[in-house]
Tab-separated table of C-alpha atoms in Angstrom:
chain	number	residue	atom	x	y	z
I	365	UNK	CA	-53.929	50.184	15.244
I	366	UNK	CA	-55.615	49.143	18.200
I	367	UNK	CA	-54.477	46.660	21.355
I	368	UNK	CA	-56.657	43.656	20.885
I	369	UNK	CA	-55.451	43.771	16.537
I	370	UNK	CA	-51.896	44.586	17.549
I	371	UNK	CA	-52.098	41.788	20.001
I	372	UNK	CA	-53.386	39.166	17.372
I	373	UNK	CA	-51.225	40.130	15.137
I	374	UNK	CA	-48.343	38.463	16.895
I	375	UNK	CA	-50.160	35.515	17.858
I	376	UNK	CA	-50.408	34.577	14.162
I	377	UNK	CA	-46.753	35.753	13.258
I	378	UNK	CA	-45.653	33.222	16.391
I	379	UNK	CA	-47.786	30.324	15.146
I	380	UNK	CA	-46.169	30.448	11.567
I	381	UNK	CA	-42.573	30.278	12.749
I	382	UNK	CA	-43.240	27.866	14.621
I	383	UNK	CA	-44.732	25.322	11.741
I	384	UNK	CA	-41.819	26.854	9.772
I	385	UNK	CA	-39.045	25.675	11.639
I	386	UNK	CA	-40.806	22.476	12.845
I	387	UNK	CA	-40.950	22.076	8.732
I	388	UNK	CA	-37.228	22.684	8.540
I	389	UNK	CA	-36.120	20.199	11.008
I	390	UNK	CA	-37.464	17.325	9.311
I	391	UNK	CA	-34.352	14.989	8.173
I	392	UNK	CA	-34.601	11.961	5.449
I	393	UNK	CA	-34.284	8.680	6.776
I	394	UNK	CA	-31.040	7.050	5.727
I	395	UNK	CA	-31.110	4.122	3.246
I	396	UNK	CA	-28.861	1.391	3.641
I	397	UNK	CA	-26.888	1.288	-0.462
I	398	UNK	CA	-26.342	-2.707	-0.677
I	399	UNK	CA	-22.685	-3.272	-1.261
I	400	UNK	CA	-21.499	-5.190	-4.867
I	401	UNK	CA	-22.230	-9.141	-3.202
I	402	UNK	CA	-25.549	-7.869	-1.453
I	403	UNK	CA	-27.082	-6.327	-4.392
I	404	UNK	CA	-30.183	-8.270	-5.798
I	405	UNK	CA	-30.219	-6.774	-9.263
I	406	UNK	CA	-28.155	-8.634	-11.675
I	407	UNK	CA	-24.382	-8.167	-11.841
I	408	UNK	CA	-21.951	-7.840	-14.936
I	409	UNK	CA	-18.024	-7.979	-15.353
I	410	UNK	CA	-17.579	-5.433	-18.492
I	411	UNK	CA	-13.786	-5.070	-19.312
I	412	UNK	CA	-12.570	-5.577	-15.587
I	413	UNK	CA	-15.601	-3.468	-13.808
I	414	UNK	CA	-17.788	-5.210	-11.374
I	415	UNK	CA	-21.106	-3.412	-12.120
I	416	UNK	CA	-24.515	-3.216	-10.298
I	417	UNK	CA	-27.958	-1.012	-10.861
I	418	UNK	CA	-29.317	0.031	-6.982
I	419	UNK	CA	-32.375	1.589	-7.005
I	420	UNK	CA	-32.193	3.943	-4.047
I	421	UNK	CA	-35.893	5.770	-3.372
I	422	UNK	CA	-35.493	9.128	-1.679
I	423	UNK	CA	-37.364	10.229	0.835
I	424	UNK	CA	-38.993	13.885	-0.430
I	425	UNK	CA	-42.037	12.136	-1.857
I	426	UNK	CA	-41.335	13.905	-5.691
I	427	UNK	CA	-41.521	10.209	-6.495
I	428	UNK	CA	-38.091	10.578	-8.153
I	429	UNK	CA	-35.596	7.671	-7.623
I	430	UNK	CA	-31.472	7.519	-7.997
I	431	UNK	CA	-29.768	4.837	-9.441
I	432	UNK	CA	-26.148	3.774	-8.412
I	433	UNK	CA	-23.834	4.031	-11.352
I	434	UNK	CA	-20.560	1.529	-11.747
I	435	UNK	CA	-17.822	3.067	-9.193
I	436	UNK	CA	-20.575	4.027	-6.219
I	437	UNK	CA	-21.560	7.521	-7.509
I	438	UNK	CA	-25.340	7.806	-7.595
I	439	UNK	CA	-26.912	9.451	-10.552
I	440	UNK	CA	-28.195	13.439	-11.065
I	441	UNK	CA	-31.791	13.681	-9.080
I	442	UNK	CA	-33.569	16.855	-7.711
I	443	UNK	CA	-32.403	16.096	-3.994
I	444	UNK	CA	-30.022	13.797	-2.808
I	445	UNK	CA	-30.658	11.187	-0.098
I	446	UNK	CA	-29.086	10.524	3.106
I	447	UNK	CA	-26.859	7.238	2.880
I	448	UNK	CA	-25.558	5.339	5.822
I	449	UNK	CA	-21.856	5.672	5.524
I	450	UNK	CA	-20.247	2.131	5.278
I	451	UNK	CA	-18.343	0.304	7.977
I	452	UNK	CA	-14.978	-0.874	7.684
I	453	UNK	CA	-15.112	-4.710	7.891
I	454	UNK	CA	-12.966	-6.163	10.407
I	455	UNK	CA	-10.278	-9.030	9.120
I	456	UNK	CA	-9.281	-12.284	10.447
I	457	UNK	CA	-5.313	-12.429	9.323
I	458	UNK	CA	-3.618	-15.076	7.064
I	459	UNK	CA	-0.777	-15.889	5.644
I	460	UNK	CA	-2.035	-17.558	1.837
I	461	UNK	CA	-2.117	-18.254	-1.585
I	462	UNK	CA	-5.528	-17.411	-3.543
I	463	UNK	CA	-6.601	-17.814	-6.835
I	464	UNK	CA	-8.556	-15.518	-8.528
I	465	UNK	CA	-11.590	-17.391	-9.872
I	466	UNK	CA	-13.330	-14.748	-11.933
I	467	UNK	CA	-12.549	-13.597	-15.935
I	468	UNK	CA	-10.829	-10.480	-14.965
I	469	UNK	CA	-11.536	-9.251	-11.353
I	470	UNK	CA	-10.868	-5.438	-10.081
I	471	UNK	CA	-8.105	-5.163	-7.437
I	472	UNK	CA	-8.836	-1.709	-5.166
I	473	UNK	CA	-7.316	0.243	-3.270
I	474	UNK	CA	-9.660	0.132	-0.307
I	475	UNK	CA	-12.408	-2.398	1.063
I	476	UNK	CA	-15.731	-1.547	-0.687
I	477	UNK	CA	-17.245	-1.042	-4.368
I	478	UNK	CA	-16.157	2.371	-3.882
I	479	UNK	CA	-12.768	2.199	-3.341
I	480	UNK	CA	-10.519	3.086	-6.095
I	481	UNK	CA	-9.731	0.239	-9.148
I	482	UNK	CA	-6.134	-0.058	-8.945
I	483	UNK	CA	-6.142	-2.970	-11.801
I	484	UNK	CA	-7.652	-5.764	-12.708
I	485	UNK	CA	-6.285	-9.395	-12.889
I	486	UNK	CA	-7.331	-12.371	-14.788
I	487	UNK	CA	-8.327	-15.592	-13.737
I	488	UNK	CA	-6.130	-18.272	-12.389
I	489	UNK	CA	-3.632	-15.244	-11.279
I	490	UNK	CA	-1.772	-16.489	-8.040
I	491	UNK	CA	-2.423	-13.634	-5.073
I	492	UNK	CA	-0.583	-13.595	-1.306
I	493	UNK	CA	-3.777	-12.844	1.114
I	494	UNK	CA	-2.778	-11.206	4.488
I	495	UNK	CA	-6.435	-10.935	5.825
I	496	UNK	CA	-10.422	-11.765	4.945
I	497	UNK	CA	-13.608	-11.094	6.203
I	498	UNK	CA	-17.002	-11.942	4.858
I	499	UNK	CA	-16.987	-10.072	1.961
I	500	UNK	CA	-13.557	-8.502	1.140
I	501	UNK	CA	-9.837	-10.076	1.065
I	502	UNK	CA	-6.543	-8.437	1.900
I	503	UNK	CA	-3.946	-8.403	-0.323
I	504	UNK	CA	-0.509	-7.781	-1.313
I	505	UNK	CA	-0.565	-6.947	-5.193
I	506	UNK	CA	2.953	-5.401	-6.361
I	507	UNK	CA	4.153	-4.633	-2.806
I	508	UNK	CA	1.045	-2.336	-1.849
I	509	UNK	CA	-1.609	-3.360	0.481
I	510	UNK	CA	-4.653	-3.873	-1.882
I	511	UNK	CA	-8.224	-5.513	-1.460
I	512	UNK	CA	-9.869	-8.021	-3.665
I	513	UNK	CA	-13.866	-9.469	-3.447
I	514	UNK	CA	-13.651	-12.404	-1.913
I	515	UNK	CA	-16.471	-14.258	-4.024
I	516	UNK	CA	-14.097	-13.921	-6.568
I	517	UNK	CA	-10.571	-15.807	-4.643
I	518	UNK	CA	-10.259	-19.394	-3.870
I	519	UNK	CA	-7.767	-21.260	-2.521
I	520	UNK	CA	-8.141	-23.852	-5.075
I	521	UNK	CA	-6.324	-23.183	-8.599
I	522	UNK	CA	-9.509	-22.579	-11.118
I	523	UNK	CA	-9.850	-25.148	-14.179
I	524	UNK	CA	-9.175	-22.886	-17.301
I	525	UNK	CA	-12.505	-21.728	-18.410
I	526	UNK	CA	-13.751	-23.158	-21.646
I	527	UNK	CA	-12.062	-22.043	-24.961
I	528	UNK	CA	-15.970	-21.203	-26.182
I	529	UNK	CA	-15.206	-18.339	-23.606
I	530	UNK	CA	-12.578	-16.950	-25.484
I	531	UNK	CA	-11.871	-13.347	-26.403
I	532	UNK	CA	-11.796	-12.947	-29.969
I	533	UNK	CA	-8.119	-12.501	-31.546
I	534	UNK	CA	-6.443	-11.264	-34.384
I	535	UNK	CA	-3.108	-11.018	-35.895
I	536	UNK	CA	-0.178	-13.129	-36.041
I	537	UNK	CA	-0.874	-15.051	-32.891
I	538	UNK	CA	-4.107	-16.507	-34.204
I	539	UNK	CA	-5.701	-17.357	-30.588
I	540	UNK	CA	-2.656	-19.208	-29.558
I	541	UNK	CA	-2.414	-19.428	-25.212
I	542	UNK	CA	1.111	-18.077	-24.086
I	543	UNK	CA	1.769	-18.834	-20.416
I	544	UNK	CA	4.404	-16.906	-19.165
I	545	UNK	CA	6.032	-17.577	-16.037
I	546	UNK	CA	7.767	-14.327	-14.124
I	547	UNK	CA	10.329	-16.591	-12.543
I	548	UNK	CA	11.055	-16.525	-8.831
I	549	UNK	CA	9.393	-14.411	-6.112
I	550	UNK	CA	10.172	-12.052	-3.265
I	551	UNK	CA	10.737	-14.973	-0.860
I	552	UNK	CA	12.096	-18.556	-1.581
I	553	UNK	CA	10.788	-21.724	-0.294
I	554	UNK	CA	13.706	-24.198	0.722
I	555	UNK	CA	11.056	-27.326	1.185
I	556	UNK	CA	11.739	-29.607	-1.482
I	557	UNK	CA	9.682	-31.384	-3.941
I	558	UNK	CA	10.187	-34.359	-6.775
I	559	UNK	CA	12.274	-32.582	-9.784
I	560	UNK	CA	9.568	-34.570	-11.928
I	561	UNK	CA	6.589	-37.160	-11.677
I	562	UNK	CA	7.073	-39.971	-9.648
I	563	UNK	CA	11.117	-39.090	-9.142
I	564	UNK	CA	12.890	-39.873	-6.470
I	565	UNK	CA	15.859	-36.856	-6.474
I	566	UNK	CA	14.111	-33.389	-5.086
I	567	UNK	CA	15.037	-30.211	-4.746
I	568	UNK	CA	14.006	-26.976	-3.383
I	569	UNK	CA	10.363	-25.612	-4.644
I	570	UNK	CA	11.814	-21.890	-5.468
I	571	UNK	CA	14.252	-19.844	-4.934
I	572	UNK	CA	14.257	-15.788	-4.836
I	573	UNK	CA	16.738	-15.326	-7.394
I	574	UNK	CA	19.938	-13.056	-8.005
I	575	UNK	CA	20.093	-9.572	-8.319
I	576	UNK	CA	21.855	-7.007	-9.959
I	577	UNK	CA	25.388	-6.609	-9.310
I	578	UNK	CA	25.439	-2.621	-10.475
I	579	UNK	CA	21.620	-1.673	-9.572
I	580	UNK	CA	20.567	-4.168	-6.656
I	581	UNK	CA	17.284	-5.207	-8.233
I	582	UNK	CA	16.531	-8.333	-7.611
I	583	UNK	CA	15.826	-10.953	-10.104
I	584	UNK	CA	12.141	-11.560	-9.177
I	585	UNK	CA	11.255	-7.914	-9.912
I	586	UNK	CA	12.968	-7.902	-12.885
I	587	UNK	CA	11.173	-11.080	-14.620
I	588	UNK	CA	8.145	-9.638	-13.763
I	589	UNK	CA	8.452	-6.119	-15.319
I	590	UNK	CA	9.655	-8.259	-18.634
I	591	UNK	CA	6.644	-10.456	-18.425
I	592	UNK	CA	4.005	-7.837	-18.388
I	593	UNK	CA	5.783	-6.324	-21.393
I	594	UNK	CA	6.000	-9.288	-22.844
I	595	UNK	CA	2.391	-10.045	-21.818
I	596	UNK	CA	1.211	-6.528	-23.324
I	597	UNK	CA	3.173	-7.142	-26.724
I	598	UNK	CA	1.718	-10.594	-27.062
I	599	UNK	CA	-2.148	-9.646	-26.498
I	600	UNK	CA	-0.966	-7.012	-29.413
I	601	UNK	CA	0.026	-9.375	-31.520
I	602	UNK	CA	-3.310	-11.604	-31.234
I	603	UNK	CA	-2.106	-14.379	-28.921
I	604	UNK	CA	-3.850	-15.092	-25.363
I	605	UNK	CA	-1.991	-15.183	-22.676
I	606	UNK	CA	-1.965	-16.960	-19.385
I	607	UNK	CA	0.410	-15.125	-16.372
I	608	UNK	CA	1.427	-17.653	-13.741
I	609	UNK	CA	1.993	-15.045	-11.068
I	610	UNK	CA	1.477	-10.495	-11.610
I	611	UNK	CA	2.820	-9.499	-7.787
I	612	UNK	CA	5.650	-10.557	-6.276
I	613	UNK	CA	4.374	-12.245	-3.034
I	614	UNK	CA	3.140	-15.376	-3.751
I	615	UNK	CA	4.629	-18.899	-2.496
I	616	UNK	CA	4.719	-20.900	-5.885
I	617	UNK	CA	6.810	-23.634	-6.281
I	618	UNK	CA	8.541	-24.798	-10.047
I	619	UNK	CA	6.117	-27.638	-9.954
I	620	UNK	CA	3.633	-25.576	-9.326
I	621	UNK	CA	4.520	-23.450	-11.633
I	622	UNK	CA	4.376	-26.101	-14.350
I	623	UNK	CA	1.033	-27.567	-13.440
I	624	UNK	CA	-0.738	-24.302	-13.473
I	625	UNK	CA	0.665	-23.793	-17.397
I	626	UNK	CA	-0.634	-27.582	-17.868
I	627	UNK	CA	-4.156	-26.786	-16.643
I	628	UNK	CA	-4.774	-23.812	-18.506
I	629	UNK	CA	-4.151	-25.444	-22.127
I	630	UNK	CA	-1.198	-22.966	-22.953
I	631	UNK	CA	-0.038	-24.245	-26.353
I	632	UNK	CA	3.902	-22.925	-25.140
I	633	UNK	CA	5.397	-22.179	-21.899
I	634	UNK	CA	8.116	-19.212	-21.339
I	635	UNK	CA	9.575	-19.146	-18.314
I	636	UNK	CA	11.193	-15.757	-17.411
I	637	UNK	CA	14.941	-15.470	-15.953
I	638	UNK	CA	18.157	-13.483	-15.538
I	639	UNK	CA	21.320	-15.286	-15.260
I	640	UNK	CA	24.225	-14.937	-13.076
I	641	UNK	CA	28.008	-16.249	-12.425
I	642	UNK	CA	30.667	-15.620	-10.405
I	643	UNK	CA	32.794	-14.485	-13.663
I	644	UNK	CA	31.140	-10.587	-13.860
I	645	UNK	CA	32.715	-10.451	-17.026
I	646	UNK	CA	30.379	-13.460	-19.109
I	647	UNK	CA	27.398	-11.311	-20.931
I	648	UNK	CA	25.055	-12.577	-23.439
I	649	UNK	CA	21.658	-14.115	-23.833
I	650	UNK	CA	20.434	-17.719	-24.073
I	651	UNK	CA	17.743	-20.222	-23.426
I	652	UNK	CA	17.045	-23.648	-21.861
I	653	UNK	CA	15.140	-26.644	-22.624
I	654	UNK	CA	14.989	-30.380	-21.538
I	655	UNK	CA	17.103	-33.456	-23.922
I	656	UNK	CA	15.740	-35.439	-26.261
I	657	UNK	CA	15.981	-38.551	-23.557
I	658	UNK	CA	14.391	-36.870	-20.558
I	659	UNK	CA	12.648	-39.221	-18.328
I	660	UNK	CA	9.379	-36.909	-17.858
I	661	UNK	CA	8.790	-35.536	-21.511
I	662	UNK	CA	11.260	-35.920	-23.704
I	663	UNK	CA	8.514	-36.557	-26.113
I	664	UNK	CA	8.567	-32.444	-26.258
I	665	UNK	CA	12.328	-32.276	-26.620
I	666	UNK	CA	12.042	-31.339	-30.426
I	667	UNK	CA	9.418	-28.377	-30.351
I	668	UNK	CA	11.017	-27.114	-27.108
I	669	UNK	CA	14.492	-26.782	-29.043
I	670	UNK	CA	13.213	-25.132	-31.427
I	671	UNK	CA	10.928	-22.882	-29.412
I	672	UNK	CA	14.406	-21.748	-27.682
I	673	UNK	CA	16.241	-21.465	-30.400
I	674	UNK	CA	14.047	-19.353	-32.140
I	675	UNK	CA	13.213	-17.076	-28.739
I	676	UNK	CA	17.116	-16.868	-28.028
I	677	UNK	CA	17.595	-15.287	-31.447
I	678	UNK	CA	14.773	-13.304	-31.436
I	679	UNK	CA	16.059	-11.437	-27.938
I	680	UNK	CA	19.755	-10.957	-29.421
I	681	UNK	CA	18.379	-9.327	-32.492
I	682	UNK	CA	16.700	-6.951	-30.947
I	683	UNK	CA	19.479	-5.939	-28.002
I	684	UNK	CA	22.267	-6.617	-29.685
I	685	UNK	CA	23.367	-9.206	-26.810
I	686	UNK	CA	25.668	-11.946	-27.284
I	687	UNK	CA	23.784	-14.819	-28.446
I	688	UNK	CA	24.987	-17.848	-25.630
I	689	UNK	CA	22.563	-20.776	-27.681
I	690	UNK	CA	20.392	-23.124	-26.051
I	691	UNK	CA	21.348	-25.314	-23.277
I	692	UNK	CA	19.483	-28.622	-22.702
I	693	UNK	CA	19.336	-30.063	-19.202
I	694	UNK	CA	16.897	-32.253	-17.203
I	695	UNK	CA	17.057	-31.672	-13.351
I	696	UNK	CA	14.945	-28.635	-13.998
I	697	UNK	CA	11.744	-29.133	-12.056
I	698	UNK	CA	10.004	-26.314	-13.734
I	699	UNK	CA	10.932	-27.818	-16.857
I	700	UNK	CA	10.082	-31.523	-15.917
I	701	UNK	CA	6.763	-31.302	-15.251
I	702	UNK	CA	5.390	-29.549	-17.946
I	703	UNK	CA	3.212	-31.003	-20.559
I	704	UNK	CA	3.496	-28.289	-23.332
I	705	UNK	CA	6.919	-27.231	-25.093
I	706	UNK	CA	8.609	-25.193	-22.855
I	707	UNK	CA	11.565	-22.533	-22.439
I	708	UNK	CA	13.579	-20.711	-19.878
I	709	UNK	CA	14.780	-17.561	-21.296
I	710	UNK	CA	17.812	-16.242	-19.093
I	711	UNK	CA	17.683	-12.704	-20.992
I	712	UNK	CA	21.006	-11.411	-19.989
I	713	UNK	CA	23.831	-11.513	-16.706
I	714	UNK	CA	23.004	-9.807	-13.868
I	715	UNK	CA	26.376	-10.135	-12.485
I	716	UNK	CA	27.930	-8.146	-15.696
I	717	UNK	CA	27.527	-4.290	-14.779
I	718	UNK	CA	26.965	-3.171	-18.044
I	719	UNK	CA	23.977	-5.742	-19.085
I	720	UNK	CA	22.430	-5.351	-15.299
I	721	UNK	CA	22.551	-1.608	-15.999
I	722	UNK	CA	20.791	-1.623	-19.539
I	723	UNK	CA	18.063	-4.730	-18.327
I	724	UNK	CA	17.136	-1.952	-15.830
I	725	UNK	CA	15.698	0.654	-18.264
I	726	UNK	CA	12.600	0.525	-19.476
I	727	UNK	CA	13.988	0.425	-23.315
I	728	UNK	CA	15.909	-2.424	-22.622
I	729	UNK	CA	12.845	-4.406	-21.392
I	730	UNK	CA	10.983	-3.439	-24.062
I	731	UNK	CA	13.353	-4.943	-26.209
I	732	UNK	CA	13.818	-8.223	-24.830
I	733	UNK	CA	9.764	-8.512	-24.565
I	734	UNK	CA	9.410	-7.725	-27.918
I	735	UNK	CA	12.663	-10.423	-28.833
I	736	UNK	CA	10.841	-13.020	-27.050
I	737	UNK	CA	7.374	-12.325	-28.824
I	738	UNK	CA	9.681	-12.332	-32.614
I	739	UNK	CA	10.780	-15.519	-31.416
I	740	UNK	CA	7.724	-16.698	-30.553
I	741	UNK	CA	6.312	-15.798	-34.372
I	742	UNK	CA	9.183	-17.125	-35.758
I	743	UNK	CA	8.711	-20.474	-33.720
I	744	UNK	CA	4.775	-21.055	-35.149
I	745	UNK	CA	6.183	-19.187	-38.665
I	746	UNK	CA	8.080	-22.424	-39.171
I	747	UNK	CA	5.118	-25.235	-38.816
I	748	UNK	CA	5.373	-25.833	-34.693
């Protein structure tokens, strides 16, 4: 081979490397994915799960196009695009109540349509928020650190939604509204408020509760665990059911309490407690209601009697506790102001070792849920 063909040779071989790499350095352009609230497509709430179609266009010119799937992962395509990676939104702190405004609302573990869906909770559900920014609010949800969408939150109790809105129901409940009422939370609140419309004698909005005298656990954590049980074992059974707090730091006063059950058209009220007394050695079960001459509503005195009597029984069947009857009082503000029948169920002594010790297991709590809910058949078995 000659000089001047050797010599062209690697003139061309140059050239083509060149083009190839300048080919091979070409990136895709990143494309900003719209969170959940920016979308513009339309957006569903299917059994908890905020969902949202993005179309995301790539940028290899196939013509080919990704589309964002519930949860942030982007469907199968022939290349993937470049995406922007999200910024942590900065929070302006608070110390609050919120409401959750939505049906059922996702509660995550980080800020973001992406982050993981820890639960979901369902409208009217009382939340402590530690922190907001535009989009996204801070949370405290059963002593973790969660995040909520904040188009979803107010700090304004919702109106119950419309009973056309409904979930269909079956069983022995036949669409009946439960609200149930985890009593206490993880701090009390020593201001005091009327112990019923228009009265004059107050007392304090909450208080945090006993605890157990073997295992420590403190009442408010204890009511709640029963009331989701109870909550599960009633949606079983074909009633609705309306929770008046599912996390432990909220600031809800007994009024409050009772107002909230008022607004959302619960048909009954159960209000969730353990008992206590100086004398570790009283055990037993039993439930409370107003008299038949309360100043407030003693209008309800006859279906709340019976609602306790029948709830009482229905625990001490199933544990085997001593059966302590109902006890009828009217300085109870959570009682007072409610416009439905209503009970306080102290399920057992937290100041007797041996009842503290079996209200801590999980069989045990399935018990008394299930009690409460044979009570609560019994109760509308009988005409109420």
């Amino acid at each position: 081979m000659n000089k001047k063909r050797r010599t062209g040779i690697y003139i061309v071989t140059a050239l083509v490397c060149l083009l190839t790499l300048a080919g091979c350095g070409r990136k895709y352009e990143p494309v900003e994915v719209p969170t959940l609230e920016e979308a513009s497509g339309d957006i569903t709430l299917e059994n908890g799960e905020e969902t949202a179609a993005v179309s995301i266009e790539n940028e290899t010119g196939n013509g080919k196009n990704e589309t964002e799937k519930p949860g942030g992962q982007a469907g199968t395509s022939a290349h993937e695009a470049a995406v922007t990676t999200e910024t942590a939104p900065a929070f302006t702190a608070v110390d609050e109540t919120v409401y959750v405004t939505g049906s059922q609302v996702n509660i995550r573990k980080s800020a973001g349509t992406g982050g993981a869906v820890i639960t979901t909770v369902s409208r009217g559900t009382a939340l402590k928020r530690t922190g907001y920014s535009d989009s996204w609010s801070r949370i405290i949800y059963q002593d973790q650190e969660c995040y909520i969408s904040s188009s979803f939150v107010s700090k304004e109790q919702p109106a119950p939604e419309p009973e056309t809105t409904a979930p269909a129901v079956t069983g022995s409940g036949s669409g009946k509204i439960i609200a149930i009422d985890p009593g206490h939370q993880a701090k009390g609140n020593s201001e005091k408020e009327p112990i019923g419309p228009g009265a004059s004698e107050k007392k304090a909005k909450v208080a945090s509760g006993t605890q157990g005298n073997a295992t420590g656990i403190p009442e408010y954590k204890l009511t709640l665990a029963v009331s989701l049980k109870l909550k599960e074992e009633l949606l079983g059974r074909g009633y609705q059911v309306y929770m008046i707090r599912e996390t432990d730091d909220v600031n809800i006063s007994n009024a409050e309490r009772a107002e909230m059950a008022n607004k959302s058209g619960a048909d009954i009220f159960v209000r969730v407690h353990a008992n206590s007394l100086n004398d570790t050695s009283v055990h037993g079960a039993l439930t409370m209601c107003q008299t038949s001459k309360n100043p407030y509503n003693g209008n309800l005195y006859s279906k709340s009697s019976a609602l306790s009597k029948a709830v009482v029984k229905g625990i001490c069947d199933t544990t085997d506790f001593k059966n302590r009857g109902v006890q009828e009082n009217d300085t109870m503000s959570g009682i007072n102001w409610c416009k439905t029948p209503v009970t306080i169920v102290e399920m057992g002594f937290m100041s007797n070792a041996e009842e503290d010790k079996k209200m801590a297991t999980d069989e045990y709590r399935a018990k008394i849920a299930k009690g409460i809910a044979d009570g609560i058949d019994a109760y509308y078995a009988a005409g109420n």
